[in-house]
CSV table of C-alpha atoms and ligand atoms in Angstrom, one decimal:
chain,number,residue,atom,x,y,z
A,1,UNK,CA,-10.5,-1.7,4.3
A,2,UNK,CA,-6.8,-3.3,4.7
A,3,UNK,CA,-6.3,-5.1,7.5
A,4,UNK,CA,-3.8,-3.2,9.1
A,5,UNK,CA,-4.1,-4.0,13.0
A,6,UNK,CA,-7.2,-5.8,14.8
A,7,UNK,CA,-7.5,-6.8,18.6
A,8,UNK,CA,-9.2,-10.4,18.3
A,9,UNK,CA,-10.0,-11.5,22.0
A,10,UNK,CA,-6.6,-12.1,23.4
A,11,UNK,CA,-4.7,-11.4,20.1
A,12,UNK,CA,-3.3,-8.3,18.8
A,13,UNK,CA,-3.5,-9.4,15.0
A,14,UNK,CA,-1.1,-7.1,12.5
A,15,UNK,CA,-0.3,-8.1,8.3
A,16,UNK,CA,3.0,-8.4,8.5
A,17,UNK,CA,4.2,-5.9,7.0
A,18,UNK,CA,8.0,-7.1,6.3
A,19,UNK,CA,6.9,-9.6,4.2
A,20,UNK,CA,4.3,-7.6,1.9
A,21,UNK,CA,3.9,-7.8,-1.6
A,22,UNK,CA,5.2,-10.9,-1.4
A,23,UNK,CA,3.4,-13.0,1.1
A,24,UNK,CA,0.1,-11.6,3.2
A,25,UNK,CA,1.0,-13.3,6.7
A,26,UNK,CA,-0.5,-12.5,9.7
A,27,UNK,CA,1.6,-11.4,13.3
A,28,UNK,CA,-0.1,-12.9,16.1
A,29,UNK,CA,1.0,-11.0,19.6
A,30,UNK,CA,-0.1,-12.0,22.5
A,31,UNK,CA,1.9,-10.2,25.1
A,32,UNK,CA,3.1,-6.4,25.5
A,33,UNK,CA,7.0,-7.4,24.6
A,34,UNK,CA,5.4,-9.4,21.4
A,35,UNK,CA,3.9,-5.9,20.7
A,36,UNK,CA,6.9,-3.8,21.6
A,37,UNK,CA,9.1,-6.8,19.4
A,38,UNK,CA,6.6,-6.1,16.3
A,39,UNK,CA,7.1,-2.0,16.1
A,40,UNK,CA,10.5,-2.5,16.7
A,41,UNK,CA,11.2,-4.7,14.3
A,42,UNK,CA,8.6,-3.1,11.9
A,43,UNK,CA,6.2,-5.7,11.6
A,44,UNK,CA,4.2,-2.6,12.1
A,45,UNK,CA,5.4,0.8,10.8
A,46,UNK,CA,3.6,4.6,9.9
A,47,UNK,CA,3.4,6.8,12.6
A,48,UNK,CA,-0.3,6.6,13.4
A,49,UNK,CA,-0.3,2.5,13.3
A,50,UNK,CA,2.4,2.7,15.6
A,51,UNK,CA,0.7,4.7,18.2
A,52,UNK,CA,-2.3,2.3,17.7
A,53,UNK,CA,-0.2,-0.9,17.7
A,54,UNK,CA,1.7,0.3,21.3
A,55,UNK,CA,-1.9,1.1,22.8
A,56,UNK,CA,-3.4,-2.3,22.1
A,57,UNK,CA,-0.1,-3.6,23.4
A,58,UNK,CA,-0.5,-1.7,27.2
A,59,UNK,CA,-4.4,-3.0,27.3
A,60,UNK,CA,-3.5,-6.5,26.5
A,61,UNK,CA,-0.3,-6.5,28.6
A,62,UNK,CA,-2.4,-5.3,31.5
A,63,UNK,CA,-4.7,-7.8,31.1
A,64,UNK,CA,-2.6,-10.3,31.4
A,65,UNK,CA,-1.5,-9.3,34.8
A,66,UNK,CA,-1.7,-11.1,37.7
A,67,UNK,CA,-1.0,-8.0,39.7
A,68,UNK,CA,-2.7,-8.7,43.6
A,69,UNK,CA,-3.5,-5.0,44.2
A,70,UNK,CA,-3.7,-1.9,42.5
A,71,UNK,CA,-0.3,-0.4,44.0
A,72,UNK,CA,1.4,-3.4,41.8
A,73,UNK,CA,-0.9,-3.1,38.9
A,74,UNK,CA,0.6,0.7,38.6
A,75,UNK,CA,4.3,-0.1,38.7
A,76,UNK,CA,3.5,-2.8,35.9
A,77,UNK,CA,1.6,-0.4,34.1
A,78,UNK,CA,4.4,2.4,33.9
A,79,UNK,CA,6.7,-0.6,33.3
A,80,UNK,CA,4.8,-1.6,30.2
A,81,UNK,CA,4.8,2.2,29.1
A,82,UNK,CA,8.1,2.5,29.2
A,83,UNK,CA,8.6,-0.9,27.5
A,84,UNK,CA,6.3,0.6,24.5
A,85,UNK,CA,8.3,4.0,24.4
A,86,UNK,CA,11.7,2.4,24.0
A,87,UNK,CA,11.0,0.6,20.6
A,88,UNK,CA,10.9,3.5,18.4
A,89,UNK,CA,12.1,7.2,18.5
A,90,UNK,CA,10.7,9.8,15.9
A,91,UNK,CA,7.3,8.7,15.5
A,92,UNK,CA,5.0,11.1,17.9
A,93,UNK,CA,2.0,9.3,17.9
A,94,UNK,CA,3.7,6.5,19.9
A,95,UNK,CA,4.2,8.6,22.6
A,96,UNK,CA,0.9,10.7,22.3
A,97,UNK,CA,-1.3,7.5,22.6
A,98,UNK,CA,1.2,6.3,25.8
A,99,UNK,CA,-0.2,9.6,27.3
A,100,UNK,CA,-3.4,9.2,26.4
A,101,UNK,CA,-3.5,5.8,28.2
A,102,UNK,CA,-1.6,7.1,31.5
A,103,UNK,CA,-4.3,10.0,31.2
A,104,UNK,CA,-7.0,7.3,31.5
A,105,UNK,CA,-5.4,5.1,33.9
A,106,UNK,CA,-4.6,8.4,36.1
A,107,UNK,CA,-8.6,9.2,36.0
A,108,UNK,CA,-10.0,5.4,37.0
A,109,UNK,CA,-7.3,5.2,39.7
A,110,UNK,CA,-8.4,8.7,41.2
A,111,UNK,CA,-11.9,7.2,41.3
A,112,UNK,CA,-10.5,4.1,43.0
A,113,UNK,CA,-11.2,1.5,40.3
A,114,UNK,CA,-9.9,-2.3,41.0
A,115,UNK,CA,-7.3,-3.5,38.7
A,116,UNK,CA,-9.5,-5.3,36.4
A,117,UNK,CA,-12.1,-2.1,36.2
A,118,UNK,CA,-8.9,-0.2,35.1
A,119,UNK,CA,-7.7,-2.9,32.1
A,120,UNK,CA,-11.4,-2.2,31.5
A,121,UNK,CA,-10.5,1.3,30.9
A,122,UNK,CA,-7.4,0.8,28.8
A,123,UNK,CA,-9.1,-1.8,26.6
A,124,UNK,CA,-11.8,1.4,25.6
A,125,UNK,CA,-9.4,3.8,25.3
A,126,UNK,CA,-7.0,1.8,22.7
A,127,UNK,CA,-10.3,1.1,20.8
A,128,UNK,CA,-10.9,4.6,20.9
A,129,UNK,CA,-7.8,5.7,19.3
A,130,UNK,CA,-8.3,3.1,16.8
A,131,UNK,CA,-11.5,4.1,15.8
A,132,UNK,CA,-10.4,8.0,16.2
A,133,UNK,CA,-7.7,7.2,13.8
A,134,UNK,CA,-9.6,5.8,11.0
A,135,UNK,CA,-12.2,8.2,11.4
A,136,UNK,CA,-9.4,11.1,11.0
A,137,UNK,CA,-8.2,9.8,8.0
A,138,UNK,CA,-11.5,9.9,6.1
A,139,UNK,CA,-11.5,14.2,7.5
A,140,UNK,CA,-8.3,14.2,6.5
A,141,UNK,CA,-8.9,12.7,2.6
A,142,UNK,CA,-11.8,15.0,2.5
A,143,UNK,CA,-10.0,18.1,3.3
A,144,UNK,CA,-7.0,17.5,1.2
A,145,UNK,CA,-8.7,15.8,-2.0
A,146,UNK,CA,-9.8,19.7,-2.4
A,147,UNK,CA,-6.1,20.2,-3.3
A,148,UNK,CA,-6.0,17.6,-5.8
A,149,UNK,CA,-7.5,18.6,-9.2
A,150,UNK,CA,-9.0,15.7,-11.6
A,151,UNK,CA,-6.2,14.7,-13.8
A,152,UNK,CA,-3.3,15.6,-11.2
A,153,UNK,CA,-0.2,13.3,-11.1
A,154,UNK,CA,0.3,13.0,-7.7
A,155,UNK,CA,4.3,12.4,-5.8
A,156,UNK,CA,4.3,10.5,-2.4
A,157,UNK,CA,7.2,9.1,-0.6
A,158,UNK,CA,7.1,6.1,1.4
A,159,UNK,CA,4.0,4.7,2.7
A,160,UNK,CA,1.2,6.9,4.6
A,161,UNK,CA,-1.3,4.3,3.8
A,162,UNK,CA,-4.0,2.4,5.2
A,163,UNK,CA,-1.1,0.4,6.3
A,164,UNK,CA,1.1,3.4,8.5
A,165,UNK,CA,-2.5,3.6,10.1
A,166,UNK,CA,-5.6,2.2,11.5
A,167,UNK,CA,-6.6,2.9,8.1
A,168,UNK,CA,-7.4,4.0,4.8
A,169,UNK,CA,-4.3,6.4,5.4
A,170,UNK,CA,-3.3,10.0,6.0
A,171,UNK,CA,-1.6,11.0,2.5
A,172,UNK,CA,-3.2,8.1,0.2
A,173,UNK,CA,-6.2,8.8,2.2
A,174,UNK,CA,-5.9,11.6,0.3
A,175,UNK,CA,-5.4,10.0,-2.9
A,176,UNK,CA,-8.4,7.8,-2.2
A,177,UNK,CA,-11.0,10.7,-1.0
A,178,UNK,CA,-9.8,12.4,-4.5
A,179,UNK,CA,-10.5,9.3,-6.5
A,180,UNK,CA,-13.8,8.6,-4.3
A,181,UNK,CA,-15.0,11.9,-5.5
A,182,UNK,CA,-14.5,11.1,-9.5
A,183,UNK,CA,-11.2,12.6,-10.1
A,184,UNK,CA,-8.6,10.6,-12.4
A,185,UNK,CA,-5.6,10.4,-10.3
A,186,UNK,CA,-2.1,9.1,-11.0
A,187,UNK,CA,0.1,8.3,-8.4
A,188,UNK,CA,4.1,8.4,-8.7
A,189,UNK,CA,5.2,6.6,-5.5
A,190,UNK,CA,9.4,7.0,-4.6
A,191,UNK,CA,10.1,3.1,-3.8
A,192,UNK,CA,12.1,4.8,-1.1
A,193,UNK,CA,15.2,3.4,0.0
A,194,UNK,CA,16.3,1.6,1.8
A,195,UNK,CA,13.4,-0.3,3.6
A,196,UNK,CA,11.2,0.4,-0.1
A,197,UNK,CA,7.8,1.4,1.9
A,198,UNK,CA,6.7,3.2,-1.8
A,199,UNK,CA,8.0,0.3,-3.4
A,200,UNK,CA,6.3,-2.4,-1.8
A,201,UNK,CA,3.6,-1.3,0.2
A,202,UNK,CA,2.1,1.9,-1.1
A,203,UNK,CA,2.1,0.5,-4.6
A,204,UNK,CA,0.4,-2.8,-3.1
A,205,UNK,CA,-2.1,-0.8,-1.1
A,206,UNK,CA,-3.0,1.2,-4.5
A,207,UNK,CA,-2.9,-1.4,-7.1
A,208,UNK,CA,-5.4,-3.4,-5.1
A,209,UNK,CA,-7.8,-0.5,-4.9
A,210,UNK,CA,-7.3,0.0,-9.0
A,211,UNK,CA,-5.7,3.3,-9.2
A,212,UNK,CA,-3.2,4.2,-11.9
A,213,UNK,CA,0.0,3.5,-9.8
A,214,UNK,CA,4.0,4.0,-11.2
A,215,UNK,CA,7.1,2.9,-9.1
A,216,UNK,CA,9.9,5.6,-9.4
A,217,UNK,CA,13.4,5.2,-8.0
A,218,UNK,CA,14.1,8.5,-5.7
A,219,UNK,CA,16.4,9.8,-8.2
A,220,UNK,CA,13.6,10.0,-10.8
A,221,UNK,CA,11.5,12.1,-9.1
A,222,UNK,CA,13.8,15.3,-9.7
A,223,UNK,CA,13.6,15.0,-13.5
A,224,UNK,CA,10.0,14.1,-13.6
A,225,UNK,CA,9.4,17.1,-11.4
A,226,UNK,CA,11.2,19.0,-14.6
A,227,UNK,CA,10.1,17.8,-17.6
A,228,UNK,CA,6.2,18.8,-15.7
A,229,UNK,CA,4.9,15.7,-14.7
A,230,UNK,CA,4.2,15.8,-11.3
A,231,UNK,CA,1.4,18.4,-10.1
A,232,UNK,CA,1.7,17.9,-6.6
A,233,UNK,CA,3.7,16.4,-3.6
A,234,UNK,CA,1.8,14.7,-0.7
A,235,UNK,CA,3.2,13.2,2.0
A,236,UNK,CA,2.6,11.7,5.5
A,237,UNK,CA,5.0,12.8,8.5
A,238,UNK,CA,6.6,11.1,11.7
A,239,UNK,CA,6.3,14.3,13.7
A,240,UNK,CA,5.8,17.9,13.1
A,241,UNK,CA,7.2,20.5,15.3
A,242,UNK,CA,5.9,23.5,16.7
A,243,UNK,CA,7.3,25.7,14.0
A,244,UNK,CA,5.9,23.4,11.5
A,245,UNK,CA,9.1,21.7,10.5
A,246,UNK,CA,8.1,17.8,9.6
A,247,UNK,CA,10.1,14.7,10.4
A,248,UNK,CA,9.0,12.0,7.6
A,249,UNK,CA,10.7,9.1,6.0
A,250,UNK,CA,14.4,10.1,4.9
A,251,UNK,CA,14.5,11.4,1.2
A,252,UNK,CA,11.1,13.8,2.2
A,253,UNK,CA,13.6,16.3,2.4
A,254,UNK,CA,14.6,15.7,-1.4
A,255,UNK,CA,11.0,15.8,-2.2
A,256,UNK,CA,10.4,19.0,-1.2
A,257,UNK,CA,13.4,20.8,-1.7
A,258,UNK,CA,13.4,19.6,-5.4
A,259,UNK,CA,9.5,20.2,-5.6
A,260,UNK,CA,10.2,24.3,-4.1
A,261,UNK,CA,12.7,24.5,-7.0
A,262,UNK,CA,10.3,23.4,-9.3
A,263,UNK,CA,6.7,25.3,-8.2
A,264,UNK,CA,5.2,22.2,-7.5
A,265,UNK,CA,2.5,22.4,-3.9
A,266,UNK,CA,4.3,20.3,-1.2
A,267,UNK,CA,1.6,18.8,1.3
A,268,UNK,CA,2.2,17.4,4.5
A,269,UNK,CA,-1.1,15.0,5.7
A,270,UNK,CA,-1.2,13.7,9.2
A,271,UNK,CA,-3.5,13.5,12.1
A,272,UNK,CA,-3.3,16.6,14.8
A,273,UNK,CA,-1.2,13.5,17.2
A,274,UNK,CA,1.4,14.0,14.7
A,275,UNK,CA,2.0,16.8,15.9
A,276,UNK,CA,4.4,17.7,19.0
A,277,UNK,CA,4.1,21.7,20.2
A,278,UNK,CA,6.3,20.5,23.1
A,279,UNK,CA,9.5,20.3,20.4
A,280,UNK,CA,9.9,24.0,19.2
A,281,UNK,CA,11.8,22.9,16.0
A,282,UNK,CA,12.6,20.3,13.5
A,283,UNK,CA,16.3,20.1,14.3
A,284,UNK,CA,15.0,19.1,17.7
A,285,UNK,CA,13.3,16.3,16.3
A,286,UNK,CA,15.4,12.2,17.8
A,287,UNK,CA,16.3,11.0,14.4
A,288,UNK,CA,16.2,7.5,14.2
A,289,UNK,CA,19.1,5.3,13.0
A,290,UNK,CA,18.4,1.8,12.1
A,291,UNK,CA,20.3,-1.2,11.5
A,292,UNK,CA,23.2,-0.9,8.9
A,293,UNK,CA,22.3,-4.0,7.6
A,294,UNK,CA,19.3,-2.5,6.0
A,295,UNK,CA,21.7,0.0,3.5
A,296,UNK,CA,24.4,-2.8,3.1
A,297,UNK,CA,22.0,-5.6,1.8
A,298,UNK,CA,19.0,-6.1,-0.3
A,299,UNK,CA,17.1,-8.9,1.2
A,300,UNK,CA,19.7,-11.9,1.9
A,301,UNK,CA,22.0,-10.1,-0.7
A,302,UNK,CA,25.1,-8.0,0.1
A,303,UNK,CA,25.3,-4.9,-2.2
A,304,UNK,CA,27.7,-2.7,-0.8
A,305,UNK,CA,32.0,-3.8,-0.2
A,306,UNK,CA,32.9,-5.2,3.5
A,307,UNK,CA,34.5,-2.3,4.6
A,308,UNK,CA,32.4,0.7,3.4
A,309,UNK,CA,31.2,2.4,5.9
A,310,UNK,CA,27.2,3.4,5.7
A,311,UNK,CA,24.4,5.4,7.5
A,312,UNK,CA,21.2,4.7,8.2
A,313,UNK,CA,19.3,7.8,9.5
A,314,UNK,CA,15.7,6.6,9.3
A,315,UNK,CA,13.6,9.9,9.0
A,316,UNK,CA,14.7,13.6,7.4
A,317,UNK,CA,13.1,17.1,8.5
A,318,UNK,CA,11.6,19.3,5.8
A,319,UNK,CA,11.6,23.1,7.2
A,320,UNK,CA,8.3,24.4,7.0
A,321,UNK,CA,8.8,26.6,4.7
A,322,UNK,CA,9.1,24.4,1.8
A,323,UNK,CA,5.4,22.9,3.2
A,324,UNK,CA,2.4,24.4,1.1
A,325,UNK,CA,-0.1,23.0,4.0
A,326,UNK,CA,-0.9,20.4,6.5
A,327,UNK,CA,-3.8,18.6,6.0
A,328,UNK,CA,-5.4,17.5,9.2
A,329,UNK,CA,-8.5,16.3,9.9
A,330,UNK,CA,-9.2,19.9,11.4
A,331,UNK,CA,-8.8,21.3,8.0
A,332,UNK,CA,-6.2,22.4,6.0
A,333,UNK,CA,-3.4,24.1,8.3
A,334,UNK,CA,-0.9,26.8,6.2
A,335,UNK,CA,1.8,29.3,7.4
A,336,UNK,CA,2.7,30.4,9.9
A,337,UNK,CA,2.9,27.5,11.4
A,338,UNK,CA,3.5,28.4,14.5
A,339,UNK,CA,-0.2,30.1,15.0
A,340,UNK,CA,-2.3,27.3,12.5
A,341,UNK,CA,-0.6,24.7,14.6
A,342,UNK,CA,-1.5,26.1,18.2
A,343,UNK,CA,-4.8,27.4,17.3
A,344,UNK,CA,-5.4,23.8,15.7
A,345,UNK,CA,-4.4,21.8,18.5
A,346,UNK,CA,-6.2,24.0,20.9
A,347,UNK,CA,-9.3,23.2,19.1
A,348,UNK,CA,-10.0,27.0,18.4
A,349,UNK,CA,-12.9,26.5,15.3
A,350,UNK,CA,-9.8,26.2,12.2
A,351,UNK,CA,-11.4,26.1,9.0
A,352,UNK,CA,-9.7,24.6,5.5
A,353,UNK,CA,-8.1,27.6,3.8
A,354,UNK,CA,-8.1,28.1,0.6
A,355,UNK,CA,-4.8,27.0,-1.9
A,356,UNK,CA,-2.4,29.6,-1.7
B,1,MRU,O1,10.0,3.8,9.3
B,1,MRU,P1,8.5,3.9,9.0
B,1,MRU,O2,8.1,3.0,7.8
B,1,MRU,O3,7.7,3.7,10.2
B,1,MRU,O4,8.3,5.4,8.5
B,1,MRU,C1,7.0,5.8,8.1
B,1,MRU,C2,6.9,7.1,7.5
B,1,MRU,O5,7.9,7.9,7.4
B,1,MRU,C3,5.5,7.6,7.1
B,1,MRU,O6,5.6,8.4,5.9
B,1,MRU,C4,4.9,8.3,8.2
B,1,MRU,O7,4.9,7.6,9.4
B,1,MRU,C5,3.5,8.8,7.9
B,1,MRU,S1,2.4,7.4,8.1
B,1,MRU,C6,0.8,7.9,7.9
C-alpha cells in the first residue's frame, strides 16, 4: 500500500506530496503546528488524509504537553483543535475527525482520566480513524467496482487515491477493487488544473500499480465524452451536503455537467465522514480560495501577464442531480438524496442498489 501517512513513535511521517512524481521525499512533523503547516501547505491533501493527518496532529501535540493539570491540558487541547480547523476550509473530514477527538477527550475527562491517560485516549482514537479509513475504502471499491463493467474506460478528476486517504483510495479504490476482481480497466485521469492532482499523483499512484493509465487536459474530456470513449465518471468529493450536492476539486462541475449531456453514469465515492447533514445545500458549502500564485505560474515559471487578474477557487459543487450514486462504504447511496443520505448516516441497514 502507498505510504500515504504513518505515526512512527514521535513522528507523524507523510510522502510529500508537492514534490511527487518527481521526487518521493518524506515530511517529518513533529509538533501540532508542523502538522497544521503540512495540510495547509498541502504536503498532505484529499479529504479523508486530511482528517487523518489533523487527528495524528492533536494526539502528538498533546503529547507533547507539559500541561501540570488537567484544567490546562483542556485549554491546550481546544487550542490545538482550533489550530487544526483553521488550515483548511471545504474538506469535511477535517472537521469530523476534530469532533471525533473532542468526543473522546469529553468521555475520559467525565471519567476523570489524568492528562497522560487522556493523550492515551487520543493516540487510539487517531489510530482508529486511520485504520477506519483504509478499511472503508476497501467497502467502498467493493461496492462501486459493481458499477464498473470489464472493458469500461473510466473518467476521474483529480486525485481520490490512496494518497487523498489513509489508503488505497475512495474513487481509484474503486478502480483498484474493479481491476482486483479481473476486469480490464482504463483510466482517463483530468491532470486538473491548476495544482495537476490527476496529472501527477493519480497517474503516479496507477502507473505503479500497472493499470492502463492516460493523462488528459480538462478540455479533452468533453470531446472524448462525445466521440464515446468514456463509460463512466468517478470521482471523490470534499463534502457532500445534505441534499446530496458534492463539493470536489474545481472542474468536477465540468465533469458532470458535460458527462449528464452525454448519458455517461456520474459517481461520487467517499466515506459516510464526507458527508455533512448539518449544511442543507451545496451553495452552502466554504469554498476555498488558494494562493493566486498557483494559477499565475507553473512551477518557478510565470505564465500569465503582471497585471491579469486571476481566481483561484479551490473546489466546485456538482448538484446532485447530475450524481448517478454515492458509493460509500455502506453501499451504494442514489436519489433522493436527502433520505439515502440520512438513512445512511443514521446507520438504518442501507443496502447497494442496483444501477439505475
Ligand atoms: O485540494 P485537494 O487536493 O485537497 O483536493 C482533493 C480533492 O478534491 C479530492 O478529489 C477529494 O478530496 C476526494 S479525496 C478521496
Amino acid at each position: 500500500m502507498l505510504p500515504t501517512i504513518d505515526l512512527q513513535d514521535d513522528l507523524i511521517v507523510m510522502v510529500d506530496q508537492r514534490k511527487l512524481p518527481a521526487q518521493e521525499v518524506y515530511v517529518r512533523c513533529r509538533t501540532a503546528p508542523e502538522v497544521a503547516k503540512a495540510i495547509r501547505t498541502m504536503v498532505i491533501r484529499g479529504a479523508p488524509a486530511i482528517g487523518v493527518a489533523a487527528a495524528y496532529g492533536i494526539a502528538l501535540g498533546m503529547r507533547r504537553s507539559t500541561a501540570k493539570g488537567t484544567t490546562q491540558f483542556t485549554v491546550e487541547f481546544q487550542k490545538t483543535c482550533d489550530l487544526m480547523a483553521g488550515t483548511r476550509p471545504t474538506a469535511v473530514n477535517l472537521f469530523w475527525a476534530i469532533d471525533r477527538l473532542k468526543r473522546a477527550f469529553a468521555e475520559g475527562a467525565q471519567a476523570g482520566e489524568s492528562p497522560k491517560e487522556l493523550s492515551a485516549r487520543l493516540d487510539r482514537e487517531a489510530k482508529a480513524i486511520h485504520d477506519e479509513d483504509v478499511a472503508n475504502c476497501r467497502l467502498m471499491g467493493g461496492h462501486g467496482a459493481e458499477m464498473v463493467k470489464d472493458g469500461a474506460r473510466v473518467l476521474t478528476h483529480c486525485n481520490a487515491g490512496a494518497l487523498a486517504t489513509a489508503g488505497y483510495g475512495s474513487a481509484l479504490g474503486v478502480i483498484r477493487a474493479a481491476v482486483e476482481q479481473g476486469k480490464k480497466i482504463a483510466v482517463f485521469a483530468d491532470e486538473t488544473r491548476p495544482f495537476m492532482q490527476g496529472a501527477r499523483l493519480t497517474a503516479w499512484e496507477l502507473v505503479r500499480d500497472g493499470i492502463n493509465t492516460t493523462v488528459i487536459t480538462e478540455s479533452m474530456a468533453g470531446p472524448l465524452m462525445r466521440d464515446g470513449e468514456i463509460d463512466i465518471v468517478i470521482v471523490g468529493a470534499d463534502r457532500i451536503a445534505a441534499n446530496g450536492d458534492t463539493a470536489n476539486k474545481i472542474g468536477t462541475y465540468t465533469v458532470a455537467v458535460l458527462a449528464h449531456e452525454h448519458g455517461i453514469p456520474f459517481y461520487v465515492a467517499a466515506p459516510l465522514s464526507t458527508i455533512d447533514l448539518a449544511t442543507p445545500e451545496g451553495k452552502l458549502i466554504p469554498i476555498e480560495e488558494r494562493d493566486q500564485r498557483e494559477v499565475t505560474h507553473f512551477g518557478t515559471s510565470r505564465v500569465t501577464p503582471e497585471g491579469a487578474k486571476t481566481r483561484n477557487p479551490a473546489f466546485d459543487v456538482t448538484p446532485h442531480r447530475y450524481i448517478a450514486g454515492i458509493i460509500t462504504e455502506r453501499g451504494i447511496l442514489r436519489p433522493p438524496y436527502a433520505q439515502s443520505l440520512a438513512a445512511a448516516l443514521n446507520g438504518s441497514g442501507l443496502k447497494a442498489q442496483a444501477a439505475p
